[in-house]
Short mmCIF file of C-alpha atoms in Angstrom, two decimals:
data_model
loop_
_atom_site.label_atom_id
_atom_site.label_comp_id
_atom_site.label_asym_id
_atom_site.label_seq_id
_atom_site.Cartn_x
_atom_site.Cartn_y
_atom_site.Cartn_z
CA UNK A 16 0.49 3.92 -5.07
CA UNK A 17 -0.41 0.28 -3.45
CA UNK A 18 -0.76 -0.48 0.23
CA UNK A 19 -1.55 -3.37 0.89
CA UNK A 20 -1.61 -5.54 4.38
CA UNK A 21 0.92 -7.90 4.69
CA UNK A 22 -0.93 -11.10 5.74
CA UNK A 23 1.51 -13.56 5.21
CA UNK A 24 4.28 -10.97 6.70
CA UNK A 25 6.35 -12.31 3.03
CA UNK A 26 8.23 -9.38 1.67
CA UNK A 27 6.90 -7.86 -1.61
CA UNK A 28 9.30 -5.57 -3.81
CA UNK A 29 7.98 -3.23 -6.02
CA UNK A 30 10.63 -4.07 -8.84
CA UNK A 31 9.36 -7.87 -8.66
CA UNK A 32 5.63 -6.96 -8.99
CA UNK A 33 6.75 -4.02 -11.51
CA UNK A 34 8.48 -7.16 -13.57
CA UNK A 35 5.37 -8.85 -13.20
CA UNK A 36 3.37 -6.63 -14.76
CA UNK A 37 5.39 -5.16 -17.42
CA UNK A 38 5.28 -8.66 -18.35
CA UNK A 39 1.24 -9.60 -18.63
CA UNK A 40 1.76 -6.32 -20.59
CA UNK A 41 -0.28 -3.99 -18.07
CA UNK A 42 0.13 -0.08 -19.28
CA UNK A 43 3.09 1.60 -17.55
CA UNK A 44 0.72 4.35 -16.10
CA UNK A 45 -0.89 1.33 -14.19
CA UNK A 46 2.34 0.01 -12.29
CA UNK A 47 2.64 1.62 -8.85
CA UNK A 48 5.25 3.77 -8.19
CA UNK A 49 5.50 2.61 -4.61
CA UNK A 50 4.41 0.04 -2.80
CA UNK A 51 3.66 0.71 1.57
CA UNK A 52 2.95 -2.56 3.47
CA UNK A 53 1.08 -2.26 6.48
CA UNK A 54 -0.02 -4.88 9.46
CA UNK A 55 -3.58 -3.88 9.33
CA UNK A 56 -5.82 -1.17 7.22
CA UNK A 57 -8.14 1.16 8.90
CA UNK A 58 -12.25 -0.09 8.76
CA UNK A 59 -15.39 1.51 9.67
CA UNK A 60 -17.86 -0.10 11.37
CA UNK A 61 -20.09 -1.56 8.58
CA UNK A 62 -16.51 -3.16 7.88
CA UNK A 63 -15.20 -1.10 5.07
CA UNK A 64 -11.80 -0.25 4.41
CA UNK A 65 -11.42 3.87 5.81
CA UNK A 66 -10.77 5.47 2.32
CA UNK A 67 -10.30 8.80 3.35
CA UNK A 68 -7.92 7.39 5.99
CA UNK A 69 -5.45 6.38 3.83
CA UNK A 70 -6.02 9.48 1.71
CA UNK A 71 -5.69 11.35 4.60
CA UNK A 72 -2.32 9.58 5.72
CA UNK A 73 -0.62 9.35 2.03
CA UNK A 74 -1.01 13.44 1.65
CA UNK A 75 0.20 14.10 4.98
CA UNK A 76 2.71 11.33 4.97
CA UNK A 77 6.27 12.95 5.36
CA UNK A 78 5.06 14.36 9.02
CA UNK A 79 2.88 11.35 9.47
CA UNK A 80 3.73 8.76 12.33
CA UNK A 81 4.67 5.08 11.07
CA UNK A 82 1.40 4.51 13.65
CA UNK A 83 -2.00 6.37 12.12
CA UNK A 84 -5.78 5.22 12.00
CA UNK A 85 -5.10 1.74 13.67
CA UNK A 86 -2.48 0.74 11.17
CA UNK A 87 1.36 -0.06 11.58
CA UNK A 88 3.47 0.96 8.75
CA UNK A 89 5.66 -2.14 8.00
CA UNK A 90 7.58 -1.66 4.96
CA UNK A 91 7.74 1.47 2.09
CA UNK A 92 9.12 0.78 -1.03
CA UNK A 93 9.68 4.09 -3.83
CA UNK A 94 10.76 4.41 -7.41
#
């Protein structure tokens, strides 16, 4: 699993960065399975990306909204 915030707002496809990887001959267990692009990630204070956010929101995701912990769910891509 990848997310990712889509700065440039270019669209990213899991089978191209899959491709990618397969060939600089990463390990299969270390190509994402899906890929979920979002406008901005959730921070804390001190500035650091919210963690348990996003673990929080990727358990619970089928009931989730596409709106959670200050971030806007742009794009999902699955296996």
């Amino acid at each position: 699993m990848r997310v990712r915030r889509d700065r440039a707002r270019t669209p990213a496809h899991l089978k191209e960065i899959g491709e990618h990887l397969t060939g600089r001959e990463v390990a299969a267990q270390k190509i994402p399975e899906s890929l979920i692009l979002v406008d901005a990630l959730p921070y804390t204070t001190s500035g650091k990306v919210k963690k348990f956010a996003l673990r929080e929101w990727l358990r619970d995701r089928a009931g989730a909204p596409d709106t959670v912990a200050g971030m806007t769910v742009r794009a999902v891509h699955e296996r």
